XYZ file of C-alpha atoms in Angstrom:
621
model
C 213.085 59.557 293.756
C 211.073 60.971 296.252
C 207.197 62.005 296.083
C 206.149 65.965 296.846
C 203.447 67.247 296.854
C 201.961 71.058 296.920
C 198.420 72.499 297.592
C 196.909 75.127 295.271
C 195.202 77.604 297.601
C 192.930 79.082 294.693
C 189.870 76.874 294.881
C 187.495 75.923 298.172
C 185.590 73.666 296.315
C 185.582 70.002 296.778
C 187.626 69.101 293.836
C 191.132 70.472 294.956
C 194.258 71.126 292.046
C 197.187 69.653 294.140
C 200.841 69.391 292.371
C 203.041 66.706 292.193
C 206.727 66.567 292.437
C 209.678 64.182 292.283
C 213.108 64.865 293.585
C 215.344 63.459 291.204
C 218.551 62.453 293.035
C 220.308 62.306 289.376
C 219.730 65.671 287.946
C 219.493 66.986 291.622
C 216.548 69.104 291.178
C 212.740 69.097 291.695
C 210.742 67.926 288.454
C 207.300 68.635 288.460
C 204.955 65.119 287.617
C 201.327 67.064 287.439
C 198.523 68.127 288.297
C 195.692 66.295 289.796
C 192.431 68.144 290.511
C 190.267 65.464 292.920
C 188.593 65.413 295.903
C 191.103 65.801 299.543
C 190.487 62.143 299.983
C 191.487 60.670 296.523
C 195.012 63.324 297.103
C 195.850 61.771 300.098
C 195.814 57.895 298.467
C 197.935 58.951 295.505
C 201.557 58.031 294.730
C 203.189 59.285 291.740
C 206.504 58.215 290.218
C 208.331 58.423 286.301
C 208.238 54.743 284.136
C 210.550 56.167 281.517
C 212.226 53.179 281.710
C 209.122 51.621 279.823
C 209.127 54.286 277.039
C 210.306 52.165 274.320
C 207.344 50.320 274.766
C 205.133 52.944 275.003
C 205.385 54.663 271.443
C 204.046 52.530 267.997
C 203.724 53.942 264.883
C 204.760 57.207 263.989
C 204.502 58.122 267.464
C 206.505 60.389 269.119
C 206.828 60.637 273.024
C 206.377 64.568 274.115
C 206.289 63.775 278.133
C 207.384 61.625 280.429
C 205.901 57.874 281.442
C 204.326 58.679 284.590
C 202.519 56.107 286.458
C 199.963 57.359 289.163
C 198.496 54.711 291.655
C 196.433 54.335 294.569
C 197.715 53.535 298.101
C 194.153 52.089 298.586
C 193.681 49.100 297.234
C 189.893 49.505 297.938
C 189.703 53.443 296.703
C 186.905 54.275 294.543
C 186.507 57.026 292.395
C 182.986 57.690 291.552
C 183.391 60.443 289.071
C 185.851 61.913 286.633
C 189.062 63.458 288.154
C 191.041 65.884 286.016
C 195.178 65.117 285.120
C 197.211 67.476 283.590
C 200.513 66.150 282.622
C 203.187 68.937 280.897
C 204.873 68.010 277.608
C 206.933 69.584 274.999
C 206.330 69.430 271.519
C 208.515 70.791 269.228
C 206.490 69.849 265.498
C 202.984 70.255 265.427
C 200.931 71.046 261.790
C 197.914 70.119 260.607
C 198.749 65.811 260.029
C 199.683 66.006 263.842
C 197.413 65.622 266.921
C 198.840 65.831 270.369
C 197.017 62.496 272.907
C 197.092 60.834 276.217
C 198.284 57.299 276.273
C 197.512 54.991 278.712
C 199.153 51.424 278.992
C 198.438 48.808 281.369
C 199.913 46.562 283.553
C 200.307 43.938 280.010
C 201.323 47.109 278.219
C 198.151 47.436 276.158
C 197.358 51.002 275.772
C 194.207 53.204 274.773
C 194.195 56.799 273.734
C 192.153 59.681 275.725
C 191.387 63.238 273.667
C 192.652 65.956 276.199
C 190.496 68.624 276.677
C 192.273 71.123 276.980
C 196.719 71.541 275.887
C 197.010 74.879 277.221
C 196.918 75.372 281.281
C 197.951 77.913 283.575
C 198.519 76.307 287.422
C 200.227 78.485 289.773
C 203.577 79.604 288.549
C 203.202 76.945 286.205
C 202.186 77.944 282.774
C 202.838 75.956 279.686
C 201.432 72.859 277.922
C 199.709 70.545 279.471
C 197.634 67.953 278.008
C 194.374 67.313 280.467
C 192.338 64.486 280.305
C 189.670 63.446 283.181
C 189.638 59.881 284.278
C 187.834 57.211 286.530
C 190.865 54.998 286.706
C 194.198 55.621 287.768
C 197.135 53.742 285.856
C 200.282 54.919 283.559
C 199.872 57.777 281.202
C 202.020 59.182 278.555
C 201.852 62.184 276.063
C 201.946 61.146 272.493
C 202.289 63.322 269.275
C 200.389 60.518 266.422
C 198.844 61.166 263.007
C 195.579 63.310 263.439
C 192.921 60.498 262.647
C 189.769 61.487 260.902
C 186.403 59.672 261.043
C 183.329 59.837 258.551
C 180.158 57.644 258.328
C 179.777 56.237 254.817
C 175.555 56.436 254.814
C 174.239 54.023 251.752
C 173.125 56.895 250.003
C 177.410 57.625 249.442
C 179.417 60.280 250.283
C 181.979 62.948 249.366
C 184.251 63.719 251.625
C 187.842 65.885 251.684
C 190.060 65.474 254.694
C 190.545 68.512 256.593
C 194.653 67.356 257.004
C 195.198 68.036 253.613
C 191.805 69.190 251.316
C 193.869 67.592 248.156
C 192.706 64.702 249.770
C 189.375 63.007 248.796
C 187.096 60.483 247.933
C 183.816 59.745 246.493
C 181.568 56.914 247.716
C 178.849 56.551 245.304
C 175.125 55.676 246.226
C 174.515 52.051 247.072
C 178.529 51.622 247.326
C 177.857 49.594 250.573
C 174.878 48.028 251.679
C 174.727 49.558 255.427
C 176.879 52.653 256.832
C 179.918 52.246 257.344
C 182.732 54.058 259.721
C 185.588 54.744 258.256
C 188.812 56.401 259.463
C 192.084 58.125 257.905
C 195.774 59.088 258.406
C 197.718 60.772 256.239
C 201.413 60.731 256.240
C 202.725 63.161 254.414
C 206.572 62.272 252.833
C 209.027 64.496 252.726
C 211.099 65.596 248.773
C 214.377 65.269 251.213
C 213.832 61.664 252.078
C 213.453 60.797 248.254
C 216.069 62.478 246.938
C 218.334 60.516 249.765
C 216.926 57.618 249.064
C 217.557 58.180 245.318
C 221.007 59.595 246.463
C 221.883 56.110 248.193
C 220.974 53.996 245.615
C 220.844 54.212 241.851
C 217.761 51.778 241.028
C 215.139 54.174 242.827
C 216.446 56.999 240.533
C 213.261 56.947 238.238
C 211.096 57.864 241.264
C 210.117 61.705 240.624
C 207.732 62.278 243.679
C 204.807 60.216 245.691
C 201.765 60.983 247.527
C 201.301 61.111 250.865
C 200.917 57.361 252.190
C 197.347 56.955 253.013
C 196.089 54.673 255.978
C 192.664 53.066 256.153
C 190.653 51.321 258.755
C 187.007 49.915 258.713
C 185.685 48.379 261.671
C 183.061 46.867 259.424
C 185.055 45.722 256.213
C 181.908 45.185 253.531
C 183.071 44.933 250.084
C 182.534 47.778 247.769
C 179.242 47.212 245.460
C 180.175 50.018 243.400
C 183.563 51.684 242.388
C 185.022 54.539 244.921
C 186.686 57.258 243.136
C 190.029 58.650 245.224
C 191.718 62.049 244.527
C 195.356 62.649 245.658
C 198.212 65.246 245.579
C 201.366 63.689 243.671
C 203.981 66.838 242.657
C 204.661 66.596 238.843
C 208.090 66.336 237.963
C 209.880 69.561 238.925
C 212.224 69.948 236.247
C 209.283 69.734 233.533
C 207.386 71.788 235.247
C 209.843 74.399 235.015
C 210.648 73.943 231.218
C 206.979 74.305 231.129
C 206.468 77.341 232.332
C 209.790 78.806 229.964
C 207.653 77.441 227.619
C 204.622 79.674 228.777
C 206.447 83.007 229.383
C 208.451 82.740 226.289
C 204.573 82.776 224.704
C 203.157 85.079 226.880
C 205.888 87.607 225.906
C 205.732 86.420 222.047
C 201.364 87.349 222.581
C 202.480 90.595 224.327
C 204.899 92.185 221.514
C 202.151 91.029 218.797
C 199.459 93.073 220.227
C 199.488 95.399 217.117
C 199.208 92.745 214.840
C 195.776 92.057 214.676
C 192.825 90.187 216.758
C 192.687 87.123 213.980
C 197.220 86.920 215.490
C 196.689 87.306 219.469
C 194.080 84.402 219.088
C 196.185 82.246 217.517
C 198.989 82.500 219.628
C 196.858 82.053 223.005
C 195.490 78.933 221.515
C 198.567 77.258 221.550
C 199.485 77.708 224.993
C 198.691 74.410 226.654
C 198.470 73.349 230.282
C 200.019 70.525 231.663
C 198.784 67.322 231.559
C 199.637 63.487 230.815
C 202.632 63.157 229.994
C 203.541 59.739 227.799
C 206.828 59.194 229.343
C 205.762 59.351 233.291
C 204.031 56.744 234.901
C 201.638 56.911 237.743
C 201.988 53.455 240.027
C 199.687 52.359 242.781
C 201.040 50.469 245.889
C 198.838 49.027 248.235
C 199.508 47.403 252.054
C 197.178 44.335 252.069
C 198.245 41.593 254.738
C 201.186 43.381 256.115
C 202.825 43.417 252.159
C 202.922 46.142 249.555
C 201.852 44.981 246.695
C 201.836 47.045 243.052
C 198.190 47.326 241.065
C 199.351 47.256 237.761
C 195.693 46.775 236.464
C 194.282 50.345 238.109
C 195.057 53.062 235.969
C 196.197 56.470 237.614
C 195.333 59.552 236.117
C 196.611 62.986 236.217
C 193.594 65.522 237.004
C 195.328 68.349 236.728
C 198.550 69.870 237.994
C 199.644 67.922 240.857
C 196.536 65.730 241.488
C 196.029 62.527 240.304
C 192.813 60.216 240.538
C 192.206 56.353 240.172
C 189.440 53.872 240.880
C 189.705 50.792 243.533
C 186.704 48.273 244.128
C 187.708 46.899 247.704
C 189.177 48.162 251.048
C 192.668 49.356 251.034
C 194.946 48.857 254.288
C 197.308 51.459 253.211
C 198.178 53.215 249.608
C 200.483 55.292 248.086
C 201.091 56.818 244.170
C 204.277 56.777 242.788
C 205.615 59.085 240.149
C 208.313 57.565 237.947
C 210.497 59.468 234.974
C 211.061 55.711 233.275
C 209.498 52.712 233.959
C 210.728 50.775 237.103
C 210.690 47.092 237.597
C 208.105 45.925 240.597
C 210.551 44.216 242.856
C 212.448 47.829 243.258
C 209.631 49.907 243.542
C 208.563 47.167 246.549
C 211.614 47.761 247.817
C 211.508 51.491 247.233
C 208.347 52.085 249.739
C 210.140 49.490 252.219
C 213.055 52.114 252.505
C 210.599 55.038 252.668
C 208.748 54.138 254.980
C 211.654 52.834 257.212
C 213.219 56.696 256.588
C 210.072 58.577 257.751
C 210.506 57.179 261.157
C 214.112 57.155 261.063
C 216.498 60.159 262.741
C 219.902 61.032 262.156
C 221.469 61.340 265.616
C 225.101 61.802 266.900
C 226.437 60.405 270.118
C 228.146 63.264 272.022
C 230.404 62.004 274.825
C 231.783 65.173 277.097
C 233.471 66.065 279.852
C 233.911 68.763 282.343
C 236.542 71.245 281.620
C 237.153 72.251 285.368
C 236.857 68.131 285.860
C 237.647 65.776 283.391
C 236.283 62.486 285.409
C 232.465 64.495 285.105
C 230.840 63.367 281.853
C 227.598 63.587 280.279
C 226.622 61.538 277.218
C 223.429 62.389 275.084
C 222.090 61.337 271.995
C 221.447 64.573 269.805
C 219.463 64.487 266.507
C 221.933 66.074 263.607
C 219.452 69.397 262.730
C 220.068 70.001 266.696
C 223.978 69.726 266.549
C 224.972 73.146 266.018
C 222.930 74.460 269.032
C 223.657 71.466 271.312
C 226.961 71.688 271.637
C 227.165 75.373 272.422
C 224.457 75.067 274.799
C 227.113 72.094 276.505
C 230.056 74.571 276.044
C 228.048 77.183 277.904
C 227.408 74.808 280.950
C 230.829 73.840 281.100
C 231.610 70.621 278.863
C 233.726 69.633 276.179
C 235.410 67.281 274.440
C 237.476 65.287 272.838
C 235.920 62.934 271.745
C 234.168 64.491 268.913
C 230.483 63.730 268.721
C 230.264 60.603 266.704
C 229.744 59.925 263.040
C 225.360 59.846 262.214
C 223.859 56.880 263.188
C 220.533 56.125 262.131
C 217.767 55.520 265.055
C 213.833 55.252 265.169
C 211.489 56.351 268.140
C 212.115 54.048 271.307
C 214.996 52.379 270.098
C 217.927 52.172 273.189
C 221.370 53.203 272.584
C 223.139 50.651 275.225
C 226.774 51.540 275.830
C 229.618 49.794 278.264
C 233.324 50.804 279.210
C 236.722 48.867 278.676
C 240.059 49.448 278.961
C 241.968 51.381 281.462
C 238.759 53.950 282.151
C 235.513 52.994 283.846
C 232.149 55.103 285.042
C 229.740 55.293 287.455
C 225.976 56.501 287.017
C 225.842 57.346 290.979
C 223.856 53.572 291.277
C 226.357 50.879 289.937
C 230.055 51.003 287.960
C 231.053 49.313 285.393
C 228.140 48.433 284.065
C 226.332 48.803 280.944
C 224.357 52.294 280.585
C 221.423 52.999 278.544
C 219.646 55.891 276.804
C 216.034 55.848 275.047
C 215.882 57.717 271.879
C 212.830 60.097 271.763
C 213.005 62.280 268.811
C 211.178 65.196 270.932
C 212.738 64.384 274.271
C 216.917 65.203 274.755
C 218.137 62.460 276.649
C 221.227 62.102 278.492
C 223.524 60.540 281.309
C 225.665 62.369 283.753
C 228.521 60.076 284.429
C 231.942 59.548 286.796
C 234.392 58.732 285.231
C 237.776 56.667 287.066
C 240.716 55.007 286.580
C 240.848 50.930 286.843
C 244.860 50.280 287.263
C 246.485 53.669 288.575
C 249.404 52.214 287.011
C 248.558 51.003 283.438
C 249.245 53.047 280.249
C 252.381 52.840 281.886
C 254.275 54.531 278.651
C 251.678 57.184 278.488
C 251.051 60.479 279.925
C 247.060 59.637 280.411
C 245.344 56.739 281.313
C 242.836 55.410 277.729
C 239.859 53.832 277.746
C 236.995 53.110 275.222
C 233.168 53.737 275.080
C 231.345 51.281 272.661
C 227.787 52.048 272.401
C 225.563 49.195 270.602
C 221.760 49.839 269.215
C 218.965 47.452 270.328
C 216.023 48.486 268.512
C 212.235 48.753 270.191
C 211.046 45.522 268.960
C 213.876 43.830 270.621
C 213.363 45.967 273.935
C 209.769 44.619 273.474
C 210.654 41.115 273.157
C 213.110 41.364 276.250
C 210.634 42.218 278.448
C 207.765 39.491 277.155
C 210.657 36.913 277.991
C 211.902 38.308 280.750
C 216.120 37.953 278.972
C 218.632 40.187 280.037
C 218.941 42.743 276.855
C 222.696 41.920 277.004
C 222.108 38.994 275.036
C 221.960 41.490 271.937
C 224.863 42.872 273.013
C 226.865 40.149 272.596
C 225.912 39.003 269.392
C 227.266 42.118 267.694
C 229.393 45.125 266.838
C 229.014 48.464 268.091
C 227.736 51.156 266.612
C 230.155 53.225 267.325
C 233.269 53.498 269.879
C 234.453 56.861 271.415
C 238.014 56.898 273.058
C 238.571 58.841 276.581
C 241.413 59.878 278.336
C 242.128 60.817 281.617
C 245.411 62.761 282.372
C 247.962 61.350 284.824
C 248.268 63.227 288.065
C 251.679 63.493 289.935
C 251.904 62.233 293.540
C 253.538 64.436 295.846
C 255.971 61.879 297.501
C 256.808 62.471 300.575
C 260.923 61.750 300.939
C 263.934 62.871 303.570
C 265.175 65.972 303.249
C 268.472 63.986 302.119
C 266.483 62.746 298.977
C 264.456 65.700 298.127
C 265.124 67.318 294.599
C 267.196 70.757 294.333
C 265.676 73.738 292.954
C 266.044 74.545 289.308
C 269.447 75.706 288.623
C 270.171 78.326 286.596
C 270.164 76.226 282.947
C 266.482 75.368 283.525
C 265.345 78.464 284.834
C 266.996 80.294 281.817
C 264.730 77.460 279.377
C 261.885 77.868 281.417
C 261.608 82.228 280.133
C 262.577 81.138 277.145
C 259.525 78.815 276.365
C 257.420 81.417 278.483
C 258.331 84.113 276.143
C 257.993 82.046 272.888
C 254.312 80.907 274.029
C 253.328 84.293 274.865
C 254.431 85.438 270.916
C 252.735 82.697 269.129
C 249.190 83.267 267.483
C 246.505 80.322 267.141
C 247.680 79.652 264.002
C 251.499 80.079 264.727
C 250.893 77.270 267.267
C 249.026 75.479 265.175
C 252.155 74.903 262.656
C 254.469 74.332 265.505
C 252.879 71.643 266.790
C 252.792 69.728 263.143
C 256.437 70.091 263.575
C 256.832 69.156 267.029
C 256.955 65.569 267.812
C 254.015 64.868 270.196
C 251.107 62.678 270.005
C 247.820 63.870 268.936
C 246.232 62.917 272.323
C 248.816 64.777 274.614
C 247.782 67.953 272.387
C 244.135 67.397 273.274
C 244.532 66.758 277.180
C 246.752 70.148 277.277
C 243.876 71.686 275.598
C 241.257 70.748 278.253
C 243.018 71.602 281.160
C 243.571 75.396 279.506
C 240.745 75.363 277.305
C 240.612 79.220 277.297
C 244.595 80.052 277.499
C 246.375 79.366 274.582
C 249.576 81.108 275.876
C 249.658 78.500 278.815
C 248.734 75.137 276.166
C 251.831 76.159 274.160
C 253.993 76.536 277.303
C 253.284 73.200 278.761
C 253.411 71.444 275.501
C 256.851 73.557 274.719
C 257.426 71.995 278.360
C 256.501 68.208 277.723
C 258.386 68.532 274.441
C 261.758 69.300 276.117
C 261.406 67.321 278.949
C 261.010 63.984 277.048
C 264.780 65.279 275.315
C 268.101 63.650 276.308
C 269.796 65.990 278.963
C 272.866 65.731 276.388
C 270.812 67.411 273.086
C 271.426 70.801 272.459
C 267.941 72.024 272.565
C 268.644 75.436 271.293
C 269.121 74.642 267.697
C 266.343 72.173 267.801
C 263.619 74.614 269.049
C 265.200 77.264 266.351
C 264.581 74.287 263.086
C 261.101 73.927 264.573
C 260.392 77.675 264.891
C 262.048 78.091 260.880
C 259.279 75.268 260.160
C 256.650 76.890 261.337
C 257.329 80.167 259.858
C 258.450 82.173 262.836
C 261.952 82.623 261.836
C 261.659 85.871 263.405
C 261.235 84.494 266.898
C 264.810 82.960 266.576
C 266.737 85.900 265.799
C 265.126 87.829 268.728
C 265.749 85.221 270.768
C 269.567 84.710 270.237
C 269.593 88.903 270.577
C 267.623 88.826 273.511
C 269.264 85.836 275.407
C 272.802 85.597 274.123
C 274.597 87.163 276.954
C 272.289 84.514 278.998
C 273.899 82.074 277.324
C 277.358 82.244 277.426
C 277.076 81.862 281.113
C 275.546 78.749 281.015
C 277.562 75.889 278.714
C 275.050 73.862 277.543
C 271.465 74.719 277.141
């Protein structure tokens, strides 16, 4: 890539916005970098250029990347910069609520990173309006966008404290006076879980089927960890159990209504019948479990007693520092071990994404191809969207594959069919998944023996893409292995099968040698499968080809060289089919038992009335 940049001409003051640009020679386009508002001097000793090769290391967590990595460096070894300059990088995120915050990353040369507050996500730069996350710096180095857990910091004073999170006000706790003997700074995350990820997980396996609902998982850090003098009292949202809550509420309108036709029945009656209406509360067969994350394990407080408050919140008591918690709502009671094993899974499904691999090609050239990685609630829109700029398939995107933020989808040709990235061929190909961020490969696609597939119309080959996950990217790049090594200890993922059609050479022979022009037998054949393409619906061709014997795959390469002519697919299939039969076959009849099949019997008496007189001129058809 090459650097660009552009002057802003709205400001004569020192500090100067300038605009940074990279030509990307892949995509073949300009792709703006940032924004850097500094003094002429600090401009003029700044390179800028993308690290998204690193971006699997970037994200931790329940990050998400929202930009790209870009890495901005001096020229000037010696350069100085003596007071904050302001960086605006653009980003795109798609989720944001009230658990989310939107930061600026910054990772070092040893990939330790350290978060900056932007001050501003909203910026207007030219013809450039959008988000942009500025921060103002006095070092230069790699920065990234980030979309992490909103964290939320109190001061626990000895005097105690009451506090309610402003992520979710369901949330609290109450530190009592004296609880510590100094103050203490304490900080929160809440990740809320999701019913859908439950009921799959319940879905998928039968001993998590007690689970009802949970509370968010809370996360706790301390940078002083003193040990609680007194008890802290912690208030959480846990949804009752839905299907009681509804009988409940039967219950209560079945009274209500009961109260309402009474009301001419007397004071002493009405009172009576509002008295036993009851709210919900405890109930004897649900049980309320605690799980806390001390040293990196979950572990299940049987001996803390969880209490419901009232509809939906529950409350419990805890003497020392908790890494991470969570309440668990179960119908029955559930045996430790599983209910381990249950938040293992959960948590592992939060930052989990269903994602397809979509391998197509271009319809007006079949040896362009782009391969992305597309999350499955983005499907139905993505592949339009790639219809509309001129791709298709076969293949079909692949069957859902499960992926987490950073992890690499590598992926490698073999057989008869290799590709090109415009770098290197042959070669294994890689793409980062980013939940927020689409990311794809344009591709060429060619042929490695012209003549192999010999007894095939198209030349096959196979895509096998393999997962290496981030902490395996990590640990490639501490040692300094090839990632390959992963590759080769296991199965892919997935495989998608591509064709290329066979193209005919135009020999060049004496005129001695040269083929004769279609005589009148062939020429008669060739309006007769012209004329029985151009009567056949969709779905008429659809049947006929069940009955005709040709391979799935020839079907599908006719189809992408006419994608948008049906007419013309039938005709060259109608072609191919007749053309692989014995000169000595009567074709006639044949073509009429296929036509009978596919319930156009009405195609072969018009054709015997239409081309009978044809036909007795020519003896054998």
């Amino acid at each position: 890539m090459s650097l660009h940049c552009a002057q802003s001409q709205h400001s004569e003051w020192p500090m100067i916005s300038k605009r940074f640009t990279l030509q990307d020679e892949e995509f073949g386009e300009e792709r703006l970098v940032c924004f850097i508002k500094a003094p002429p001097s600090i401009h003029k000793n700044v390179q800028c250029r993308f690290m998204d090769d690193i971006s699997s290391l970037v994200v931790s967590d329940s990050e998400e990347l929202v930009s790209n990595v870009v890495n901005i460096a001096s020229l000037d070894d010696h350069l100085k910069i003596p007071f904050p300059i302001s960086i605006s990088i653009p980003f795109n995120s798609h989720y944001r609520g009230s658990y989310k915050d939107v930061m600026v990353k910054v990772t070092d040369e040893n990939v330790q990173s350290s978060y900056l507050t932007p001050i501003s996500l909203e910026g207007h730069h030219g013809k450039y309006k959008g988000s942009f996350a500025e921060v103002k710096v006095y070092k230069l180095g790699t920065f990234s966008v980030v979309s992490c857990l909103k964290k939320e910091n109190f001061t626990v004073l000895k005097k105690g404290l009451s506090l309610k999170l402003s992520v979710d006000s369901r949330i609290s706790l109450n530190y009592p006076p004296g609880c510590f003997s100094s103050s203490v700074i304490v900080q929160f995350k809440v990740q809320p879980i999701d019913t859908s990820l439950i009921s799959l997980l319940k879905a998928k396996h039968d001993i998590y089927h007690p689970v009802v609902s949970s509370s968010p998982v809370i996360e706790v850090k301390q940078p002083s960890v003193q040990a609680f003098r007194k008890s802290v009292t912690v208030f959480l949202p846990c949804p009752p159990n839905p299907e009681k809550k509804k009988a409940g509420d039967d219950a209560e309108n079945k009274r209500a209504a009961s109260a309402a036709a009474s009301k001419t029945t007397g004071t002493r009656q009405i009172r009576a019948v509002s008295a036993s209406v009851r709210k919900h509360g405890d109930n004897p067969s649900e049980l309320l479990k605690l799980l806390v994350l001390k040293e990196d394990q979950w572990i299940v407080l049987d001996d803390i007693v969880v209490k419901n408050v009232q509809n939906g919140i529950v409350s419990f008591e805890v003497t020392e520092h908790m890494q991470r918690f969570i309440v668990v709502r179960l119908s029955s009671a559930m045996d430790n071990t599983h209910l381990i094993s249950f938040i293992q899974s959960l948590e592992y499904a939060i930052y989990s994404s269903v994602v397809h691999v979509v391998l197509y090609r271009k319809i007006d050239n079949y040896k362009k191809a782009i391969v992305e990685l597309v999350p499955s609630k983005e499907l139905h829109w993505e592949i339009p969207a790639l219809s509309e700029a001129g791709y298709t398939g076969p293949p079909e995107p692949s069957e859902p594959i499960e992926l987490q933020e950073g992890d690499q989808i590598h992926f490698r040709f073999c057989g008869n069919i290799t590709a090109s990235d415009g770098q290197e061929s042959g070669n294994t190909f890689k793409l980062t998944f980013h939940s927020q961020r689409m990311q794809k490969k344009y591709l060429d696609l060619s042929v490695v023996d012209e003549f192999g597939n010999y007894s095939s119309p198209h030349y096959k080959g196979t895509a096998a893409f393999y997962i290496i996950s981030k902490e395996e990217v990590s640990g490639s790049y501490k040692s300094g292995l090839s990632k390959d090594n992963y590759i080769q200890q296991r199965n892919p993922v997935c495989k998608l099968s591509v064709m290329l059609p066979k193209v005919e050479k135009n020999i060049s022979r004496p005129s001695s040698t040269k083929p004769l022009t279609l005589g009148p037998r062939d020429m008669l054949w060739d309006s007769i499968l012209k004329w029985v393409a151009q009567e056949l619906s969709e779905e008429d061709a659809s049947e006929l080809l069940l009955s005709l014997p040709i391979h799935r795959s020839t079907i599908q390469l006719v189809r992408l060289k006419s994608p948008h002519n049906l007419t013309n697919q039938i005709y060259e299939l109608l072609s191919l089919w007749k053309k692989r039969l014995p000169t000595s076959i009567d074709k006639f009849p044949l073509l009429a038992r296929h036509l009978h099949k596919s319930g156009r019997s009405d195609l072969v008496e018009q054709m015997k009335v239409k081309w009978e007189p044809n036909m007795h001129g020519v003896a054998t058809l």
